[in-house]
Amino acid sequence: MRKKTVVLTRFSSIMQDNISQKTAIDKYINDNRLIVDEWIEEDAVSGFKTRLEDRKGLMIIKDMALNEELDTLIIFNSDRIGRRMEMVGFMSLMTECKVKVISVTEGVLNGGCDTDDLLNSIRFWTAQQESRKTSKRVKNGKLAKIKQDGYAGGTPNYGYRVVDKKLEINEEESKIVIMLFEEYVIGGIPKIIKIIEKNKITKRGEQFNRQKILKLLHNPIYIGKKQYQGELIDMPQLRIVSDELFYKVQDIMQNRRTKGTTKYVNKTDALLESILWHQCEDGEIRKVHVDYVKLKNGDKRPYYRCKHCKDVKAKITKNYNSNKIEPLVINDIKSIMGNTDIETLEKRYNKEINDSIKGINDTIDIIQRNIEKKNKDIEKAIKQIENIILGESNLDIEIVNGLIQKLKDEKQGLEEVLNINIDELNKLKNKTSKAIYLLQKYKNFDDIYDKSNDLEKKNILQELIDKIIISHDKIYIDFNIY
Ligand SMILES: [Zn+2]
């Protein structure tokens, strides 16, 4: 059976509209040599107020589509289908049933390429809460203003000033901004503080403290990217420092913040405090705690005990005499460190890390491409608003505004995921340098260890080792270098 091509017309109460609608459809059909099997006419009801179920014409079309009788649906304009949220469902049903929907004024509505999807979203997406529309409109208006002149009210960032309600670079302040970035690379915050004190530099009369400096050094406005509601807006005219300098500073800050995260624990004088774990009867591993046993000669000796295994009365070894377990562990560590070919380990390690870095970079690429796509969609939608204002489009401006907000929300979601991945990447890079640093530092582990005092020994172990796990017959050592 040949599938049908159907025209849906909806008549309004204005006769002239109906005539021009019919003429336009006729012309389109002739121009495109289409053969129409059926005209379905609906009475004058407003699509905005009528529920989909009450639309008899649409219901007939829906049935035809579901019965696989329909090939093409021709309408005058998408607003003849309706504006309500439910119409999105109608359109997806058409697409699912492989029905091509052609709007005489707008072209094919479900063609499948990105642009069509976008236009469909614009055409069929509508904000559900009327009350939210106003604030969105205000926000959109504000965004447009920021894009135009970078200023949305409030005190301008250090390095800038407001002239004729536009943000521009303040020459005097921008020199200090450049100094802050450059000196940070050389000597960090202490160096900056020295210079500031010596030259009595203030932040518009206020003290330039560490917090303020760090906040400033983080702000992408200095490379011409203005933050606004989780979005970065390109404003190249506001650039004060080069990308190279800016990102160098970000890198250093990242490293300074995470470097030396090893927190040494020294609550007891037990050598393996905080790194010793027990593999319990149930297979789980749990950290052991330290207590002391008084010896006959009055001395106290540390014991490592698993509280869990004690509580459940496990029938495996759960208490370890420090005098016995420590030499075993140290021997193991010495033997591993002595037999570790640093070069091979470094190579293997680098390969693993590089693979992970590559994986994360790929993810970041994909997210960035998606963000880029959202940006383009937002641009297109903004263009639509221009068209509406110019009278070249009869889309509802509220719908387009709603879509822009939706796209922005989606973009913000993507950016959050992106940041998580970037953090992950930085941690990984940091881990690489730490591992190589440790490998080099403890090349001659035996020597260094044996020459150290008790506290130093504890610190060495805590720095080098993540976990030591004692099971019933084995000792596993998790180094921080793998
Ligand atoms: Zn246990």
Short mmCIF file of C-alpha atoms and ligand atoms in Angstrom, two decimals:
data_model
loop_
_atom_site.label_atom_id
_atom_site.label_comp_id
_atom_site.label_asym_id
_atom_site.label_seq_id
_atom_site.Cartn_x
_atom_site.Cartn_y
_atom_site.Cartn_z
CA MET A 1 0.00 0.00 0.00
CA ARG A 2 1.31 3.40 -0.91
CA LYS A 3 1.67 5.63 2.11
CA LYS A 4 -0.30 8.86 2.06
CA THR A 5 0.66 12.48 1.91
CA VAL A 6 -1.74 14.54 3.99
CA VAL A 7 -2.24 18.26 4.40
CA LEU A 8 -3.42 19.57 7.74
CA THR A 9 -4.97 23.00 7.74
CA ARG A 10 -6.30 24.83 10.72
CA PHE A 11 -8.71 27.62 10.15
CA SER A 12 -8.68 30.72 12.20
CA SER A 13 -11.57 33.10 12.54
CA ILE A 14 -9.89 35.54 10.20
CA MET A 15 -10.98 34.75 6.67
CA GLN A 16 -8.03 36.46 5.00
CA ASP A 17 -5.60 34.28 6.98
CA ASN A 18 -7.33 31.15 5.84
CA ILE A 19 -7.18 32.16 2.19
CA SER A 20 -3.48 33.02 2.30
CA GLN A 21 -2.76 29.80 4.19
CA LYS A 22 -4.49 27.72 1.55
CA THR A 23 -2.85 29.61 -1.30
CA ALA A 24 0.59 29.13 0.22
CA ILE A 25 0.06 25.40 0.67
CA ASP A 26 -1.23 25.03 -2.88
CA LYS A 27 1.78 26.84 -4.23
CA TYR A 28 4.18 24.68 -2.20
CA ILE A 29 2.52 21.48 -3.41
CA ASN A 30 2.72 22.61 -7.03
CA ASP A 31 6.27 23.87 -6.78
CA ASN A 32 7.43 20.61 -5.23
CA ARG A 33 5.23 18.38 -7.44
CA LEU A 34 3.73 16.66 -4.45
CA ILE A 35 0.68 14.47 -4.75
CA VAL A 36 -1.69 15.02 -1.85
CA ASP A 37 -3.97 12.17 -0.85
CA GLU A 38 -6.03 13.93 1.75
CA TRP A 39 -6.74 17.35 3.21
CA ILE A 40 -7.69 17.39 6.84
CA GLU A 41 -9.24 20.61 8.04
CA GLU A 42 -9.54 21.65 11.60
CA ASP A 43 -11.80 24.31 12.95
CA ALA A 44 -10.71 27.52 14.47
CA VAL A 45 -9.41 26.54 17.87
CA SER A 46 -6.34 27.99 19.38
CA GLY A 47 -3.53 25.49 19.57
CA PHE A 48 -2.30 27.18 22.66
CA LYS A 49 -5.41 26.47 24.68
CA THR A 50 -6.56 23.20 23.24
CA ARG A 51 -5.39 19.90 24.54
CA LEU A 52 -3.90 17.55 22.00
CA GLU A 53 -6.68 15.02 22.61
CA ASP A 54 -9.26 17.61 21.58
CA ARG A 55 -7.61 18.19 18.26
CA LYS A 56 -9.59 15.91 15.99
CA GLY A 57 -7.43 16.52 12.93
CA LEU A 58 -4.23 15.75 14.80
CA MET A 59 -5.76 12.63 16.29
CA ILE A 60 -6.63 11.32 12.81
CA ILE A 61 -3.06 12.01 11.72
CA LYS A 62 -1.65 10.28 14.78
CA ASP A 63 -3.71 7.16 14.04
CA MET A 64 -2.64 7.16 10.41
CA ALA A 65 1.00 7.44 11.46
CA LEU A 66 0.68 4.58 13.95
CA ASN A 67 -1.03 2.43 11.28
CA GLU A 68 1.86 3.15 8.95
CA GLU A 69 -0.44 4.78 6.45
CA LEU A 70 1.25 8.13 6.49
CA ASP A 71 4.30 9.20 4.52
CA THR A 72 4.25 12.99 4.67
CA LEU A 73 2.36 15.57 6.67
CA ILE A 74 2.17 19.05 5.21
CA ILE A 75 1.24 21.99 7.38
CA PHE A 76 1.29 25.70 6.82
CA ASN A 77 3.36 26.63 9.82
CA SER A 78 4.43 24.79 12.92
CA ASP A 79 2.28 27.00 15.09
CA ARG A 80 -0.67 25.30 13.39
CA ILE A 81 0.23 22.15 15.23
CA GLY A 82 0.32 23.90 18.53
CA ARG A 83 2.61 25.40 21.04
CA ARG A 84 2.14 23.31 24.07
CA MET A 85 4.69 20.98 25.54
CA GLU A 86 2.61 17.98 24.41
CA MET A 87 3.35 18.89 20.83
CA VAL A 88 6.92 17.81 21.32
CA GLY A 89 5.49 14.36 21.84
CA PHE A 90 3.49 14.63 18.64
CA MET A 91 6.59 15.56 16.67
CA SER A 92 8.68 12.75 18.09
CA LEU A 93 5.87 10.33 17.30
CA MET A 94 5.91 11.52 13.70
CA THR A 95 9.67 11.10 13.51
CA GLU A 96 9.43 7.67 15.10
CA CYS A 97 6.77 6.58 12.59
CA LYS A 98 9.03 7.90 9.83
CA VAL A 99 6.51 10.53 8.85
CA LYS A 100 8.11 13.52 7.23
CA VAL A 101 6.59 16.75 8.51
CA ILE A 102 6.87 19.69 6.14
CA SER A 103 6.03 23.21 7.10
CA VAL A 104 5.28 25.30 4.03
CA THR A 105 6.82 28.34 5.65
CA GLU A 106 9.70 26.64 7.46
CA GLY A 107 10.66 23.58 5.44
CA VAL A 108 11.11 20.01 6.64
CA LEU A 109 10.67 19.95 10.39
CA ASN A 110 12.15 16.56 11.16
CA GLY A 111 14.95 16.14 8.69
CA GLY A 112 17.41 14.68 11.16
CA CYS A 113 20.36 16.99 10.87
CA ASP A 114 21.43 19.16 13.77
CA THR A 115 19.95 22.36 12.48
CA ASP A 116 16.56 20.77 12.06
CA ASP A 117 16.68 19.35 15.52
CA LEU A 118 17.48 22.75 16.84
CA LEU A 119 14.76 24.50 14.92
CA ASN A 120 12.34 21.86 16.05
CA SER A 121 13.34 22.46 19.60
CA ILE A 122 12.79 26.14 19.08
CA ARG A 123 9.47 25.50 17.44
CA PHE A 124 8.13 23.03 19.90
CA TRP A 125 9.85 23.79 23.11
CA THR A 126 7.98 25.98 25.46
CA ALA A 127 8.56 27.06 28.98
CA GLN A 128 6.14 25.38 31.32
CA GLN A 129 6.10 27.93 34.06
CA GLU A 130 4.85 31.29 32.94
CA SER A 131 6.17 32.94 36.04
CA ARG A 132 9.72 31.92 35.29
CA LYS A 133 9.61 33.55 31.90
CA THR A 134 9.99 37.07 33.17
CA SER A 135 13.15 36.38 35.09
CA LYS A 136 14.55 34.50 32.13
CA ARG A 137 13.83 37.44 29.93
CA VAL A 138 15.61 39.70 32.36
CA LYS A 139 18.56 37.31 32.46
CA ASN A 140 18.71 37.05 28.70
CA GLY A 141 18.55 40.79 28.39
CA LYS A 142 21.36 41.08 30.90
CA LEU A 143 23.44 38.50 29.05
CA ALA A 144 23.01 40.36 25.79
CA LYS A 145 24.17 43.50 27.53
CA ILE A 146 27.19 41.78 29.01
CA LYS A 147 28.11 40.39 25.62
CA GLN A 148 27.91 43.85 24.20
CA ASP A 149 29.92 45.80 26.74
CA GLY A 150 31.05 43.39 29.42
CA TYR A 151 29.35 45.19 32.22
CA ALA A 152 26.37 43.99 34.20
CA GLY A 153 26.49 46.33 37.16
CA GLY A 154 28.43 46.15 40.39
CA THR A 155 32.05 46.98 41.10
CA PRO A 156 34.31 46.20 38.15
CA ASN A 157 37.08 43.63 38.66
CA TYR A 158 40.47 44.97 39.63
CA GLY A 159 42.22 46.09 36.44
CA TYR A 160 39.07 47.46 34.87
CA ARG A 161 36.86 50.48 35.05
CA VAL A 162 33.45 51.42 33.82
CA VAL A 163 33.19 54.17 31.25
CA ASP A 164 29.81 55.01 29.74
CA LYS A 165 28.43 51.83 31.30
CA LYS A 166 31.04 49.81 29.45
CA LEU A 167 33.82 47.77 30.99
CA GLU A 168 37.31 48.69 29.85
CA ILE A 169 40.91 48.17 30.98
CA ASN A 170 42.24 50.51 33.65
CA GLU A 171 45.82 51.10 32.55
CA GLU A 172 47.22 51.76 36.04
CA GLU A 173 45.59 48.75 37.66
CA SER A 174 46.35 46.46 34.74
CA LYS A 175 50.08 47.04 35.30
CA ILE A 176 49.69 45.71 38.82
CA VAL A 177 47.69 42.75 37.53
CA ILE A 178 50.52 41.85 35.15
CA MET A 179 53.03 42.23 37.99
CA LEU A 180 50.99 39.87 40.19
CA PHE A 181 50.90 37.17 37.52
CA GLU A 182 54.58 37.53 36.64
CA GLU A 183 55.87 37.60 40.20
CA TYR A 184 53.70 34.68 41.23
CA VAL A 185 55.49 32.52 38.67
CA ILE A 186 58.83 33.60 40.07
CA GLY A 187 58.24 33.46 43.80
CA GLY A 188 54.65 32.69 44.66
CA ILE A 189 52.55 34.64 47.15
CA PRO A 190 55.46 35.44 49.54
CA LYS A 191 57.29 37.25 46.75
CA ILE A 192 54.16 39.18 45.83
CA ILE A 193 53.47 40.18 49.42
CA LYS A 194 57.02 41.53 49.73
CA ILE A 195 56.65 43.67 46.62
CA ILE A 196 53.23 44.90 47.69
CA GLU A 197 54.47 45.90 51.13
CA LYS A 198 57.59 47.54 49.79
CA ASN A 199 55.69 49.59 47.22
CA LYS A 200 52.62 50.14 49.41
CA ILE A 201 50.34 48.76 46.72
CA THR A 202 46.68 48.45 47.70
CA LYS A 203 43.58 47.09 46.07
CA ARG A 204 41.71 50.34 45.67
CA GLY A 205 42.65 51.37 49.19
CA GLU A 206 42.16 47.92 50.71
CA GLN A 207 44.90 45.57 51.72
CA PHE A 208 45.94 43.09 49.05
CA ASN A 209 45.90 39.90 51.12
CA ARG A 210 46.71 36.36 50.10
CA GLN A 211 43.05 35.47 49.58
CA LYS A 212 42.46 38.43 47.31
CA ILE A 213 45.58 37.74 45.31
CA LEU A 214 44.67 34.08 44.78
CA LYS A 215 41.15 34.99 43.75
CA LEU A 216 42.49 37.51 41.28
CA LEU A 217 45.01 35.07 39.81
CA HIS A 218 42.17 32.59 39.22
CA ASN A 219 39.91 34.95 37.34
CA PRO A 220 39.80 34.23 33.59
CA ILE A 221 38.69 37.78 32.92
CA TYR A 222 42.39 38.60 32.67
CA ILE A 223 42.58 36.49 29.51
CA GLY A 224 39.43 38.09 28.18
CA LYS A 225 36.88 35.58 29.43
CA LYS A 226 34.17 37.06 31.57
CA GLN A 227 32.41 34.74 33.98
CA TYR A 228 28.68 35.16 34.04
CA GLN A 229 26.30 32.67 35.66
CA GLY A 230 28.59 29.73 35.16
CA GLU A 231 29.35 30.75 31.63
CA LEU A 232 32.52 32.17 30.14
CA ILE A 233 31.85 34.92 27.67
CA ASP A 234 34.63 35.83 25.26
CA MET A 235 35.60 39.47 25.60
CA PRO A 236 38.99 39.74 23.91
CA GLN A 237 39.10 43.50 24.49
CA LEU A 238 39.45 42.80 28.24
CA ARG A 239 42.59 40.67 28.01
CA ILE A 240 45.42 41.80 30.27
CA VAL A 241 47.76 38.77 30.42
CA SER A 242 48.71 36.14 27.86
CA ASP A 243 47.18 32.67 27.88
CA GLU A 244 50.65 31.29 28.46
CA LEU A 245 51.22 33.29 31.62
CA PHE A 246 47.70 32.74 32.92
CA TYR A 247 47.80 28.96 32.56
CA LYS A 248 51.32 28.76 33.94
CA VAL A 249 50.02 30.44 37.07
CA GLN A 250 47.05 28.03 37.21
CA ASP A 251 49.44 25.08 36.91
CA ILE A 252 51.64 26.33 39.71
CA MET A 253 48.66 27.00 41.95
CA GLN A 254 47.36 23.50 41.32
CA ASN A 255 50.69 21.97 42.26
CA ARG A 256 51.23 24.17 45.28
CA ARG A 257 47.84 23.20 46.58
CA THR A 258 48.30 19.46 46.21
CA LYS A 259 52.02 19.07 46.71
CA GLY A 260 52.93 17.58 50.04
CA THR A 261 49.47 16.28 50.74
CA THR A 262 51.09 13.51 52.79
CA LYS A 263 49.90 14.26 56.28
CA TYR A 264 52.19 12.60 58.74
CA VAL A 265 50.50 10.86 61.60
CA ASN A 266 52.42 10.62 64.83
CA LYS A 267 49.98 10.08 67.65
CA THR A 268 51.79 7.04 68.98
CA ASP A 269 55.36 5.86 68.69
CA ALA A 270 54.31 2.79 66.69
CA LEU A 271 56.31 2.60 63.48
CA LEU A 272 53.45 1.46 61.26
CA GLU A 273 50.84 3.81 62.67
CA SER A 274 48.19 4.82 60.12
CA ILE A 275 49.51 2.63 57.28
CA LEU A 276 48.83 -0.84 58.65
CA TRP A 277 45.59 -2.58 57.63
CA HIS A 278 44.12 -5.95 58.46
CA GLN A 279 42.46 -8.28 56.01
CA CYS A 280 39.62 -9.49 58.17
CA GLU A 281 37.80 -12.79 58.16
CA ASP A 282 35.11 -11.37 55.86
CA GLY A 283 37.76 -10.33 53.32
CA GLU A 284 37.35 -6.61 53.95
CA ILE A 285 40.38 -4.60 54.92
CA ARG A 286 40.27 -2.38 57.97
CA LYS A 287 42.79 -0.10 59.57
CA VAL A 288 44.34 -1.46 62.76
CA HIS A 289 44.73 0.60 65.90
CA VAL A 290 47.63 0.79 68.29
CA ASP A 291 47.65 0.10 71.98
CA TYR A 292 50.33 -0.79 74.50
CA VAL A 293 51.19 -3.83 76.51
CA LYS A 294 53.22 -3.34 79.67
CA LEU A 295 56.26 -5.57 79.82
CA LYS A 296 57.72 -7.13 82.94
CA ASN A 297 60.61 -4.67 82.96
CA GLY A 298 58.15 -1.77 83.01
CA ASP A 299 58.54 -0.84 79.34
CA LYS A 300 55.52 -0.48 77.08
CA ARG A 301 55.37 -2.18 73.73
CA PRO A 302 52.97 -1.19 70.94
CA TYR A 303 50.54 -3.79 69.65
CA TYR A 304 48.60 -3.49 66.42
CA ARG A 305 45.04 -4.73 66.85
CA CYS A 306 42.06 -5.17 64.58
CA LYS A 307 39.03 -3.91 66.46
CA HIS A 308 36.56 -5.42 64.01
CA CYS A 309 38.00 -8.92 64.33
CA LYS A 310 37.99 -8.57 68.07
CA ASP A 311 34.33 -7.50 68.06
CA VAL A 312 33.22 -10.41 65.88
CA LYS A 313 35.53 -12.79 67.74
CA ALA A 314 37.22 -13.80 64.49
CA LYS A 315 39.29 -16.94 64.63
CA ILE A 316 42.24 -15.46 62.71
CA THR A 317 45.24 -13.57 64.01
CA LYS A 318 44.03 -10.13 64.97
CA ASN A 319 46.75 -8.83 67.28
CA TYR A 320 50.29 -8.16 66.16
CA ASN A 321 53.26 -7.58 68.37
CA SER A 322 55.18 -4.62 66.95
CA ASN A 323 58.45 -6.36 67.76
CA LYS A 324 57.57 -9.22 65.45
CA ILE A 325 55.60 -7.65 62.62
CA GLU A 326 57.74 -4.55 62.06
CA PRO A 327 60.99 -6.32 61.10
CA LEU A 328 59.02 -8.51 58.67
CA VAL A 329 57.46 -5.51 57.01
CA ILE A 330 60.70 -3.55 56.83
CA ASN A 331 62.50 -6.52 55.31
CA ASP A 332 59.83 -6.80 52.67
CA ILE A 333 60.04 -3.11 51.84
CA LYS A 334 63.82 -3.22 51.64
CA SER A 335 63.72 -6.22 49.39
CA ILE A 336 61.16 -4.61 47.08
CA MET A 337 62.98 -1.29 46.94
CA GLY A 338 66.30 -3.05 46.41
CA ASN A 339 64.98 -5.18 43.59
CA THR A 340 63.08 -2.43 41.90
CA ASP A 341 64.64 -1.35 38.69
CA ILE A 342 63.72 2.30 38.90
CA GLU A 343 63.96 2.79 35.18
CA THR A 344 61.61 -0.07 34.32
CA LEU A 345 59.20 0.99 36.98
CA GLU A 346 59.29 4.55 35.78
CA LYS A 347 58.59 3.42 32.24
CA ARG A 348 55.75 1.16 33.24
CA TYR A 349 54.36 3.79 35.48
CA ASN A 350 54.56 6.47 32.84
CA LYS A 351 52.80 4.25 30.36
CA GLU A 352 49.93 3.54 32.73
CA ILE A 353 49.57 7.15 33.68
CA ASN A 354 49.80 8.27 30.07
CA ASP A 355 47.06 5.86 29.09
CA SER A 356 44.84 7.22 31.82
CA ILE A 357 45.70 10.78 30.86
CA LYS A 358 44.86 10.01 27.27
CA GLY A 359 41.53 8.54 28.29
CA ILE A 360 40.62 11.60 30.32
CA ASN A 361 41.82 13.91 27.57
CA ASP A 362 39.58 12.12 25.10
CA THR A 363 36.63 12.59 27.43
CA ILE A 364 37.52 16.24 27.85
CA ASP A 365 37.65 16.63 24.07
CA ILE A 366 34.20 15.17 23.68
CA ILE A 367 32.74 17.36 26.42
CA GLN A 368 34.40 20.43 24.95
CA ARG A 369 32.98 19.63 21.53
CA ASN A 370 29.54 19.28 23.09
CA ILE A 371 29.93 22.60 24.86
CA GLU A 372 31.00 24.13 21.56
CA LYS A 373 27.88 22.70 19.97
CA LYS A 374 25.71 24.14 22.71
CA ASN A 375 27.39 27.50 22.15
CA LYS A 376 26.54 27.33 18.47
CA ASP A 377 22.97 26.34 19.25
CA ILE A 378 22.70 29.24 21.65
CA GLU A 379 24.08 31.54 18.97
CA LYS A 380 21.54 30.27 16.47
CA ALA A 381 18.76 30.73 18.97
CA ILE A 382 19.91 34.27 19.64
CA LYS A 383 19.92 34.86 15.90
CA GLN A 384 16.32 33.66 15.89
CA ILE A 385 15.49 36.31 18.43
CA GLU A 386 16.97 38.92 16.15
CA ASN A 387 14.85 37.56 13.33
CA ILE A 388 11.77 37.72 15.49
CA ILE A 389 12.51 41.30 16.42
CA LEU A 390 13.10 42.15 12.76
CA GLY A 391 9.79 40.53 11.90
CA GLU A 392 11.46 37.88 9.76
CA SER A 393 10.30 35.02 11.93
CA ASN A 394 6.97 34.33 13.50
CA LEU A 395 8.30 32.12 16.28
CA ASP A 396 7.26 32.98 19.80
CA ILE A 397 10.06 34.95 21.47
CA GLU A 398 9.23 33.35 24.82
CA ILE A 399 9.75 29.92 23.34
CA VAL A 400 13.13 30.87 21.98
CA ASN A 401 14.09 32.47 25.28
CA GLY A 402 13.04 29.32 27.04
CA LEU A 403 15.14 27.26 24.67
CA ILE A 404 18.17 29.46 25.24
CA GLN A 405 17.80 28.96 28.97
CA LYS A 406 17.46 25.21 28.49
CA LEU A 407 20.57 25.08 26.31
CA LYS A 408 22.46 27.11 28.87
CA ASP A 409 21.43 24.79 31.66
CA GLU A 410 22.61 21.84 29.60
CA LYS A 411 25.85 23.64 28.89
CA GLN A 412 26.36 24.35 32.56
CA GLY A 413 25.89 20.66 33.29
CA LEU A 414 28.53 19.83 30.72
CA GLU A 415 30.90 22.37 32.22
CA GLU A 416 30.55 20.80 35.63
CA VAL A 417 31.47 17.40 34.21
CA LEU A 418 34.33 19.04 32.38
CA ASN A 419 35.71 20.53 35.57
CA ILE A 420 35.57 17.19 37.32
CA ASN A 421 37.59 15.66 34.49
CA ILE A 422 40.09 18.48 34.51
CA ASP A 423 40.57 18.07 38.25
CA GLU A 424 41.07 14.37 37.74
CA LEU A 425 43.64 15.07 35.06
CA ASN A 426 45.55 17.49 37.24
CA LYS A 427 45.61 15.02 40.10
CA LEU A 428 46.94 12.36 37.79
CA LYS A 429 49.65 14.63 36.43
CA ASN A 430 50.55 15.56 39.95
CA LYS A 431 50.68 11.92 40.92
CA THR A 432 53.14 11.22 38.11
CA SER A 433 55.56 13.83 39.29
CA LYS A 434 55.20 12.68 42.87
CA ALA A 435 55.89 9.05 41.98
CA ILE A 436 58.99 9.91 40.02
CA TYR A 437 60.12 12.18 42.80
CA LEU A 438 59.71 9.36 45.33
CA LEU A 439 61.49 6.86 43.14
CA GLN A 440 64.47 9.13 42.85
CA LYS A 441 64.44 10.17 46.48
CA TYR A 442 64.47 6.59 47.74
CA LYS A 443 66.77 5.04 45.19
CA ASN A 444 69.00 3.95 48.06
CA PHE A 445 66.22 3.09 50.43
CA ASP A 446 68.23 0.81 52.77
CA ASP A 447 70.83 3.46 53.37
CA ILE A 448 68.44 6.32 53.92
CA TYR A 449 66.14 4.29 56.13
CA ASP A 450 68.81 2.80 58.36
CA LYS A 451 70.43 6.17 58.97
CA SER A 452 67.16 7.77 60.06
CA ASN A 453 65.86 8.21 63.59
CA ASP A 454 62.51 6.72 64.67
CA LEU A 455 60.36 9.68 63.71
CA GLU A 456 62.11 10.04 60.36
CA LYS A 457 61.55 6.34 59.71
CA LYS A 458 57.83 6.73 60.33
CA ASN A 459 57.67 9.69 57.99
CA ILE A 460 59.59 7.86 55.28
CA LEU A 461 57.18 4.95 55.48
CA GLN A 462 54.14 7.21 55.43
CA GLU A 463 55.46 9.08 52.45
CA LEU A 464 56.43 6.02 50.48
CA ILE A 465 53.62 3.65 51.39
CA ASP A 466 49.90 3.93 50.96
CA LYS A 467 48.88 0.75 52.76
CA ILE A 468 50.39 -2.34 54.33
CA ILE A 469 47.82 -5.10 54.45
CA ILE A 470 48.37 -8.13 56.67
CA SER A 471 46.34 -11.17 55.75
CA HIS A 472 46.54 -14.53 57.51
CA ASP A 473 49.62 -15.60 55.58
CA LYS A 474 50.85 -12.66 53.55
CA ILE A 475 51.91 -9.06 53.76
CA TYR A 476 50.87 -6.81 50.85
CA ILE A 477 52.56 -3.49 50.46
CA ASP A 478 50.90 -0.74 48.43
CA PHE A 479 53.51 1.83 47.51
CA ASN A 480 52.66 5.37 46.55
CA ILE A 481 54.79 4.89 43.47
CA TYR A 482 52.65 2.43 41.53
ZN ZN B 1 40.36 -7.60 61.10
#
